[in-house]
Amino acid sequence: MIVQVHNLVKNYTLSSGKTLKALEIEHFEVKKGELVGLLGKSGSGKTTLLRILRGAERFDEGEVVIDGIRLTPESTRGDFRSVMEKTAIHLQRSFGLWSERVVENVIRALAYRRLGEEVLPDWDEVLYQELQEEAMKLLGIVDLKHKAECWAEILSGGEKQRLILARQLAKKPSILLLDEFGTMTCPETRRKAIETIRRVNQELGMTVLFSSHMPEIHRELASRVVLLDRGKIVDEGDAEEMISKFLRELEPPVMKKKRIGGEVVRLENVRKRYYVVPGGQTLDMKDVSFSIRRGEIVGFIGRSGSGKTVLARLISGLELPDEGVVMLRPERRWVDFSKFGKRSVEVRRKIGILHQEFALPFWAKVSELIAYKIRIKRESAVQEAMKKAEELGISESLFDAIYRLTDLPKEEAEIRLRRLGLPYGIIKELFPESSEDLSAIYPLLDRMNLPAEILERQSHELSGGEAVRLGIALASITKPKILILDEPFGDIDTVTLRKVANFLKEMNLRDRTTMIVVSHQHDLVKEIADRIFLVEDGRVQEV
């Protein structure tokens, strides 16, 4: 057996002082060369188990044996490091890459195996040529050879996942650990990912242990499925049998009812071009024109890298069109959202957005995140912020540019503020902390299948699925007129996903919220959407 687990117990001490029992596993084994799937609801312990098997997480009781190396709570740092040298892991929503070309990201990973650090040799060295040749072979395995010269940061989410897999394979691990790999990709890209993992398992003889909440991935890949619930292994066996047991808790879908009004979003002859490689190839969205009506749920589907996220960011005002106009009318009058000013600020206040690569501030308390979201969307707080901006000599247009950044992940907001010559602290100065009524969050937490005590946790104490559901709750808390969700469902298990889908349909009917949903999960989009648009090669057409 290449993996053995006996009487494993893992507890987390939360910032509130409470103890959370994450894992309690009596016995678990994996044979060399086996391909095993972990299935369970969000928070069931899948990621924690993978991190322990990786050697990246200490535990409280029991023992773990990885390829002959025995770990216990008393094991030295060197023992854990030895396990990490035999394993490789890709964690959910992890996109840590060098801001360089795709091939150079893999070359650095290969250099680490030889030199002990991720350095990039000079291009005219023999070592560089050797590593480049090996890197191209790995990119071929993950079907990214055609993207070798692209900058890593412009890859789609699915492409980034495959690049990370290539970097992990560069380490030549005995065991490959994958956490929700392929769940945020389009069906075509997901199929390629499944084929890649199967090829790695069969051709390289590599043991693969993966977690996924998507039944189809287990059906396609797993020779055996292990079912987890609340930190315990409750069953294991054939994929179909385990999937059937897992889906017993699936609630029926809420029937969608239409309350459609006039137009609230209109794009007219929009063009947006991105230079994505040194050679000058582009993603070119051109002549994009369509409208969305009040109370509609509109889905956008398409392959990874087709431009869906760009489209969502254009509608939300986070990207500006090179040509054409983006018009929004959350209430009575149309506003050209591609122009900065007071009117656009008022529109921004009525928009909720969840980004594909969103990240909650690591040490932030959940209750503080909710209070912040309420504060930046509260009308009186925005008016006070505009007065403060005027006192600081900040124009209405510059204030609008700053205000748009409050909907971005902290890291991206900081980068954009630096380009404006402003510190990140300007947002806190304009929107100082104040006490907010958090009572509206409790019914949202209930529909998101999140406990009320989560308010006392810090964001790093949430599982991946819990963080995403909290992100949806944060985007919804202020009852926005327009809600934009970019790949919000990738980390949510099938049972919980139905609850979230039902919540969105109920919110849409109750508040007439216009919703724009970007997702690779076509079945879900069909269930909730009134209309669906296909984004392909920068073009948008209704299907």
XYZ file of C-alpha atoms in Angstrom:
543
model
C 0.000 0.000 0.000
C 1.388 3.391 -0.966
C -0.996 5.220 1.417
C -2.054 3.981 4.860
C -4.068 5.885 7.450
C -4.817 4.590 10.954
C -6.917 6.249 13.705
C -6.383 9.713 12.256
C -7.796 12.695 14.183
C -7.444 16.323 13.104
C -8.856 19.233 15.113
C -8.819 22.941 14.332
C -8.853 25.557 17.073
C -10.861 28.462 15.697
C -10.115 32.113 16.405
C -13.206 32.107 18.644
C -11.518 29.513 20.866
C -13.873 26.713 19.822
C -12.568 23.363 18.568
C -13.688 22.032 15.197
C -13.165 18.304 14.590
C -12.200 18.156 10.921
C -11.274 14.463 10.569
C -11.781 11.213 12.461
C -10.737 8.299 10.220
C -10.162 4.797 11.602
C -8.660 3.162 8.514
C -7.935 4.119 4.918
C -5.589 2.632 2.290
C -4.620 3.276 -1.322
C -2.762 0.805 -3.542
C 0.150 1.883 -5.731
C -1.141 3.004 -9.140
C -4.754 3.268 -7.937
C -7.028 6.155 -8.944
C -9.250 6.987 -5.960
C -11.970 9.635 -5.687
C -13.076 11.452 -2.521
C -16.744 12.471 -2.528
C -18.576 14.506 0.085
C -20.325 17.781 0.822
C -18.404 20.997 1.318
C -16.690 20.918 4.709
C -16.706 17.107 4.925
C -12.906 16.971 5.272
C -11.759 16.197 1.724
C -9.260 19.061 1.455
C -7.931 18.508 4.972
C -7.296 14.821 4.237
C -5.449 15.686 1.029
C -3.301 18.254 2.835
C -2.375 15.697 5.494
C -1.465 13.129 2.837
C 0.596 15.847 1.175
C 2.616 16.333 4.378
C 1.498 19.958 4.559
C -0.778 19.588 7.594
C -0.006 18.210 11.029
C -2.617 16.147 12.875
C -3.524 15.384 16.488
C -3.753 11.590 16.708
C -3.004 8.449 14.678
C -0.490 7.699 11.939
C -0.125 8.196 8.208
C 2.283 6.208 6.011
C 3.112 7.667 2.586
C 5.291 5.554 0.273
C 7.098 4.037 3.248
C 7.469 7.250 5.289
C 5.612 7.125 8.616
C 4.130 10.301 10.068
C 2.716 10.788 13.574
C 1.895 13.912 15.589
C 5.456 13.696 16.959
C 7.203 13.430 13.571
C 9.912 15.950 12.780
C 9.703 18.716 10.229
C 12.162 16.700 8.150
C 9.750 13.742 8.040
C 6.956 15.956 6.749
C 9.336 17.503 4.212
C 10.238 14.008 2.978
C 6.553 13.278 2.356
C 6.181 16.568 0.476
C 9.016 15.510 -1.832
C 7.064 12.350 -2.733
C 3.723 14.081 -3.298
C 2.336 16.914 -5.399
C -0.944 18.733 -4.832
C -3.237 21.150 -6.600
C -5.664 22.891 -4.239
C -9.064 24.261 -5.251
C -9.108 27.841 -6.574
C -5.314 27.924 -6.342
C -3.847 29.945 -9.206
C -0.349 30.744 -7.884
C 1.784 31.176 -11.007
C 4.779 33.223 -12.104
C 3.941 36.332 -14.173
C 5.889 34.907 -17.084
C 5.317 32.799 -20.152
C 3.617 29.428 -19.710
C 6.720 27.442 -20.678
C 8.851 29.404 -18.207
C 6.473 28.490 -15.380
C 7.173 24.820 -16.091
C 10.914 25.399 -16.581
C 11.070 26.921 -13.094
C 9.340 23.861 -11.601
C 11.803 21.579 -13.399
C 14.721 23.708 -12.182
C 13.527 23.231 -8.597
C 13.947 19.472 -8.942
C 17.543 19.899 -10.113
C 18.703 23.016 -8.260
C 16.478 23.175 -5.181
C 14.894 26.505 -6.123
C 12.606 27.818 -8.862
C 15.204 29.817 -10.771
C 15.053 30.553 -14.485
C 18.390 29.764 -16.187
C 19.700 32.152 -18.840
C 18.093 31.312 -22.160
C 21.455 30.653 -23.848
C 22.562 28.081 -21.253
C 22.517 24.363 -22.085
C 20.427 23.786 -18.934
C 17.722 26.138 -20.221
C 17.508 24.266 -23.513
C 17.265 20.902 -21.703
C 14.565 22.130 -19.327
C 12.632 23.799 -22.144
C 12.521 20.538 -24.086
C 11.265 18.674 -21.006
C 8.770 21.455 -20.261
C 7.291 21.216 -23.750
C 6.725 17.483 -23.252
C 4.824 18.188 -20.020
C 2.783 20.906 -21.717
C 1.920 18.346 -24.372
C 0.618 15.967 -21.700
C -1.725 18.658 -20.318
C -2.660 19.919 -23.815
C -1.099 23.371 -23.415
C 1.770 23.172 -25.898
C -0.042 25.678 -28.136
C -0.094 28.143 -25.222
C 3.621 27.817 -24.402
C 4.443 31.424 -25.354
C 1.378 32.984 -23.680
C 1.676 34.987 -20.493
C 0.377 32.841 -17.632
C -1.831 35.563 -16.152
C -4.056 35.767 -19.231
C -4.917 32.067 -19.307
C -8.477 31.045 -18.532
C -9.220 29.399 -15.193
C -9.211 25.925 -16.751
C -5.941 26.573 -18.569
C -4.331 27.804 -15.371
C -5.361 24.579 -13.640
C -3.709 22.522 -16.362
C -0.551 24.629 -16.178
C -0.418 24.035 -12.427
C -0.792 20.301 -13.104
C 2.186 20.451 -15.501
C 4.230 22.172 -12.793
C 3.288 19.456 -10.313
C 4.218 16.685 -12.760
C 7.601 18.370 -13.186
C 8.388 17.318 -9.617
C 7.951 13.631 -10.548
C 5.879 12.764 -7.464
C 4.925 9.240 -6.374
C 1.413 10.427 -5.518
C -0.612 13.142 -7.240
C -3.256 14.827 -5.064
C -5.945 16.885 -6.791
C -8.502 19.015 -4.942
C -11.576 19.814 -7.062
C -9.496 19.706 -10.230
C -11.464 20.496 -13.371
C -14.652 21.653 -11.647
C -14.319 25.285 -12.795
C -13.797 24.430 -16.458
C -16.051 24.038 -19.470
C -17.178 20.497 -20.420
C -14.630 20.307 -23.247
C -11.754 21.436 -21.021
C -12.973 19.152 -18.235
C -12.913 16.231 -20.655
C -9.326 17.099 -21.563
C -8.440 17.300 -17.869
C -9.968 13.872 -17.223
C -8.082 12.408 -20.179
C -4.860 13.996 -18.905
C -5.243 12.566 -15.407
C -6.108 9.131 -16.786
C -3.055 9.307 -19.063
C -0.807 10.324 -16.158
C -2.156 7.412 -14.117
C -1.870 4.801 -16.863
C 1.297 5.850 -18.701
C 3.339 7.046 -15.731
C 1.864 4.546 -13.263
C 1.265 7.416 -10.868
C -1.079 6.992 -7.901
C -3.801 9.642 -8.047
C -6.108 10.660 -5.210
C -8.617 13.366 -6.103
C -11.581 15.117 -4.556
C -14.525 16.261 -6.636
C -18.170 16.992 -5.965
C -19.047 16.351 -9.620
C -20.490 12.831 -10.097
C -19.396 12.677 -13.752
C -15.729 13.096 -12.829
C -15.937 10.156 -10.412
C -17.744 8.068 -13.036
C -15.047 8.782 -15.618
C -11.967 8.492 -13.425
C -12.306 6.663 -10.135
C -11.570 2.973 -9.743
C -12.932 3.419 -6.210
C -14.874 6.204 -4.476
C -14.593 7.066 -0.783
C -17.618 8.844 0.728
C -16.906 11.369 3.515
C -19.346 13.112 5.825
C -18.428 15.437 8.704
C -14.845 14.240 8.763
C -15.577 10.502 8.726
C -15.426 7.864 6.000
C -18.999 6.572 5.907
C -18.638 4.212 2.933
C -16.465 3.301 -0.047
C -16.844 1.254 -3.189
C -18.126 1.437 -6.758
C -18.577 4.972 -8.135
C -22.256 4.602 -9.114
C -23.212 3.136 -5.737
C -21.439 5.911 -3.796
C -22.879 8.650 -6.012
C -26.383 7.247 -5.500
C -25.938 7.334 -1.717
C -24.524 10.856 -1.838
C -27.439 12.242 -3.874
C -30.147 10.951 -1.521
C -30.202 14.360 0.233
C -30.789 16.294 -3.008
C -33.821 18.574 -2.627
C -36.210 19.050 -5.583
C -35.760 22.121 -7.794
C -37.939 25.176 -7.222
C -40.053 25.872 -10.292
C -38.985 29.110 -11.951
C -41.624 31.789 -12.510
C -41.134 34.790 -14.778
C -41.646 38.447 -13.824
C -39.865 40.133 -16.718
C -39.797 43.932 -17.159
C -38.073 46.469 -19.397
C -34.430 46.534 -20.444
C -31.846 47.189 -17.721
C -28.586 46.214 -19.479
C -27.669 47.095 -23.040
C -24.421 46.562 -24.930
C -24.111 48.315 -28.294
C -21.318 47.459 -30.755
C -18.876 46.706 -27.949
C -15.298 45.767 -28.799
C -12.561 44.725 -26.380
C -9.127 43.505 -27.421
C -6.446 41.837 -25.291
C -2.851 41.216 -26.297
C -2.127 37.823 -24.779
C 1.268 36.744 -26.128
C 4.518 38.522 -27.014
C 3.866 37.837 -30.690
C 0.725 39.965 -30.623
C -2.126 37.427 -30.880
C -5.311 38.727 -29.271
C -8.613 37.911 -27.693
C -10.816 40.146 -29.792
C -14.427 40.695 -28.734
C -16.090 42.706 -31.468
C -19.526 43.925 -32.460
C -21.090 42.602 -29.249
C -24.676 43.810 -28.942
C -27.470 42.459 -26.751
C -29.821 43.532 -23.976
C -31.077 42.050 -20.712
C -34.471 42.780 -19.131
C -35.406 43.399 -15.520
C -36.014 40.175 -13.617
C -34.277 37.968 -16.171
C -31.708 35.341 -15.276
C -29.296 35.205 -18.198
C -26.624 32.541 -18.504
C -23.347 32.836 -20.399
C -21.628 29.620 -21.444
C -18.619 28.829 -23.610
C -15.207 27.222 -23.641
C -12.486 28.264 -21.207
C -10.821 31.401 -22.530
C -13.695 32.327 -24.855
C -14.281 35.717 -23.201
C -17.103 35.052 -20.706
C -15.286 36.647 -17.760
C -14.281 39.629 -19.909
C -17.948 40.104 -20.786
C -19.003 39.974 -17.120
C -16.345 42.543 -16.222
C -17.469 44.829 -19.051
C -21.054 44.738 -17.788
C -19.899 45.381 -14.217
C -17.756 48.354 -15.254
C -14.512 46.730 -14.133
C -13.262 46.738 -17.730
C -13.959 49.498 -20.247
C -14.775 48.799 -23.904
C -12.338 49.914 -26.594
C -15.348 50.758 -28.749
C -19.103 50.882 -28.218
C -21.091 51.520 -25.052
C -22.283 49.589 -22.009
C -25.568 51.049 -20.747
C -27.216 50.136 -17.434
C -30.577 51.171 -16.010
C -31.030 49.592 -12.571
C -33.837 52.091 -11.931
C -35.343 54.854 -14.092
C -32.666 56.335 -16.342
C -29.966 54.915 -18.546
C -26.331 55.466 -17.565
C -23.319 54.962 -19.835
C -21.315 52.748 -17.483
C -18.165 53.144 -19.564
C -17.965 56.775 -18.401
C -16.822 57.760 -14.915
C -18.846 60.083 -12.702
C -21.577 60.478 -10.091
C -24.250 58.667 -12.114
C -22.033 55.609 -12.523
C -21.382 55.608 -8.766
C -25.112 55.323 -8.130
C -25.349 52.414 -10.586
C -22.352 50.687 -8.971
C -24.114 50.825 -5.596
C -26.921 48.673 -6.995
C -24.697 45.952 -8.469
C -23.528 42.802 -6.696
C -20.671 40.754 -8.151
C -18.754 37.573 -7.373
C -15.541 37.056 -9.341
C -14.188 33.769 -10.675
C -10.868 34.230 -8.867
C -12.339 35.930 -5.823
C -10.401 35.690 -2.573
C -11.552 36.612 0.920
C -8.949 38.572 2.955
C -7.080 35.820 4.811
C -7.404 37.008 8.420
C -10.707 38.843 8.065
C -13.545 37.981 10.412
C -16.668 36.933 8.505
C -18.904 39.388 10.381
C -16.502 42.209 9.425
C -16.626 41.186 5.754
C -20.423 41.355 5.847
C -20.380 44.746 7.580
C -17.931 46.072 4.969
C -20.106 44.897 2.079
C -23.203 46.514 3.615
C -21.272 49.732 4.276
C -19.890 50.243 0.759
C -23.350 49.737 -0.767
C -25.279 51.870 1.771
C -26.515 55.112 0.182
C -25.633 57.349 3.140
C -22.135 55.831 3.379
C -21.504 56.495 -0.325
C -22.691 60.097 0.031
C -20.411 60.605 3.040
C -17.518 59.055 1.105
C -18.079 61.446 -1.804
C -18.006 64.419 0.573
C -14.779 63.141 2.100
C -13.315 62.653 -1.386
C -14.153 66.249 -2.286
C -12.359 67.441 0.863
C -9.308 65.412 -0.204
C -9.344 66.965 -3.666
C -10.559 63.771 -5.351
C -12.743 64.441 -8.387
C -16.058 62.675 -9.021
C -14.481 60.684 -11.852
C -11.554 59.558 -9.701
C -13.922 58.683 -6.847
C -15.921 56.526 -9.267
C -12.702 54.775 -10.347
C -11.884 54.099 -6.679
C -15.438 52.992 -5.853
C -15.458 50.436 -8.669
C -12.423 48.799 -7.055
C -14.376 48.004 -3.873
C -15.945 45.095 -5.781
C -12.546 43.621 -6.679
C -10.411 41.127 -4.726
C -7.974 42.996 -2.459
C -4.846 42.087 -4.455
C -6.233 43.346 -7.773
C -7.652 46.479 -6.129
C -4.215 47.278 -4.666
C -2.549 46.940 -8.085
C -5.085 49.235 -9.735
C -4.855 51.817 -6.948
C -1.070 51.904 -7.329
C -1.578 52.669 -11.019
C -3.738 55.592 -9.902
C -0.983 56.685 -7.515
C -3.112 55.896 -4.450
C -2.576 53.637 -1.411
C -5.053 50.833 -0.622
C -5.834 52.669 2.618
C -7.770 55.291 0.648
C -10.779 52.949 0.565
C -10.780 52.627 4.355
C -10.367 56.398 4.662
C -13.376 57.013 2.441
C -15.438 54.208 4.015
C -14.383 54.128 7.700
C -15.563 51.273 9.908
C -19.002 51.664 11.445
C -21.508 49.397 13.127
C -23.926 47.799 10.681
C -27.146 45.832 11.101
C -26.219 42.251 10.169
C -29.674 40.729 10.712
C -30.295 40.377 6.956
C -27.470 37.844 6.676
C -29.107 35.099 8.768
C -31.725 33.923 6.226
C -29.017 34.047 3.538
C -26.728 31.847 5.625
C -29.582 29.390 6.120
C -30.271 29.128 2.372
C -26.536 28.779 1.704
C -26.427 25.887 4.190
C -24.000 27.801 6.428
C -24.203 27.834 10.252
C -24.774 31.150 12.049
C -21.588 30.599 14.073
C -19.611 31.136 10.868
C -19.895 34.873 11.596
C -17.287 34.435 14.336
C -14.797 32.609 12.114
C -11.966 34.116 10.134
C -12.016 33.600 6.385
C -9.069 31.163 6.378
C -11.087 28.892 8.683
C -13.662 28.210 5.934
C -13.576 25.338 3.480
C -13.448 26.179 -0.227
C -17.163 25.534 -0.675
C -18.064 27.518 2.447
C -16.030 30.474 1.169
C -17.827 30.445 -2.194
C -21.269 30.238 -0.597
C -20.307 33.104 1.702
C -19.177 35.016 -1.395
C -22.624 34.559 -2.954
C -24.248 35.700 0.296
C -21.986 38.785 0.381
C -22.896 39.655 -3.206
C -26.613 39.279 -2.360
C -26.789 40.875 1.106
C -27.629 44.400 -0.113
C -30.395 43.185 -2.450
C -28.718 44.417 -5.652
C -30.795 45.270 -8.691
C -28.247 43.448 -10.866
C -26.316 40.409 -9.596
C -23.303 39.161 -11.588
C -21.909 35.721 -10.719
C -18.763 34.579 -12.542
C -18.199 30.831 -12.086
C -19.759 30.817 -8.612
C -20.521 27.102 -8.443
C -17.163 25.394 -9.014
C -16.472 24.537 -5.365
C -20.030 23.643 -4.343
C -21.134 20.029 -4.049
C -24.201 18.796 -5.937
C -26.492 18.637 -2.890
C -25.620 22.145 -1.690
C -25.657 23.468 -5.256
C -29.351 22.666 -5.596
C -30.002 24.712 -2.426
C -28.045 27.627 -3.913
C -29.875 27.347 -7.261
C -33.236 27.351 -5.489
C -32.148 30.396 -3.454
C -31.231 32.321 -6.608
C -34.592 31.511 -8.224
C -36.453 32.571 -5.060
C -34.450 35.823 -4.834
C -35.078 36.517 -8.509
C -38.842 36.079 -8.126
C -39.141 37.932 -4.815
C -36.933 40.959 -5.585
C -37.013 40.911 -9.417
C -33.228 40.799 -9.314
C -31.652 40.705 -12.749
C -28.992 37.979 -12.708
C -26.055 37.378 -15.018
C -24.533 33.945 -14.467
C -21.289 32.779 -16.077
C -20.861 29.044 -15.603
C -19.432 25.889 -17.125
C -22.162 23.841 -15.436
C -24.607 23.735 -18.327
C -27.274 21.691 -16.532
C -27.465 24.295 -13.785
C -27.612 27.173 -16.264
C -30.479 25.439 -18.090
C -32.296 24.999 -14.778
C -32.162 28.625 -13.633
C -31.773 30.782 -16.771
C -34.498 32.415 -18.862
C -32.067 32.876 -21.754
C -28.603 31.517 -22.528
C -25.855 33.147 -24.580
C -22.917 31.275 -26.085
C -19.588 33.135 -26.001
C -17.197 31.779 -28.611
C -14.017 33.384 -29.952
C -15.125 36.773 -28.672
C -18.566 36.602 -30.271
C -21.852 36.395 -28.378
C -25.018 34.763 -29.673
C -28.247 33.652 -28.028
C -28.864 29.900 -28.098
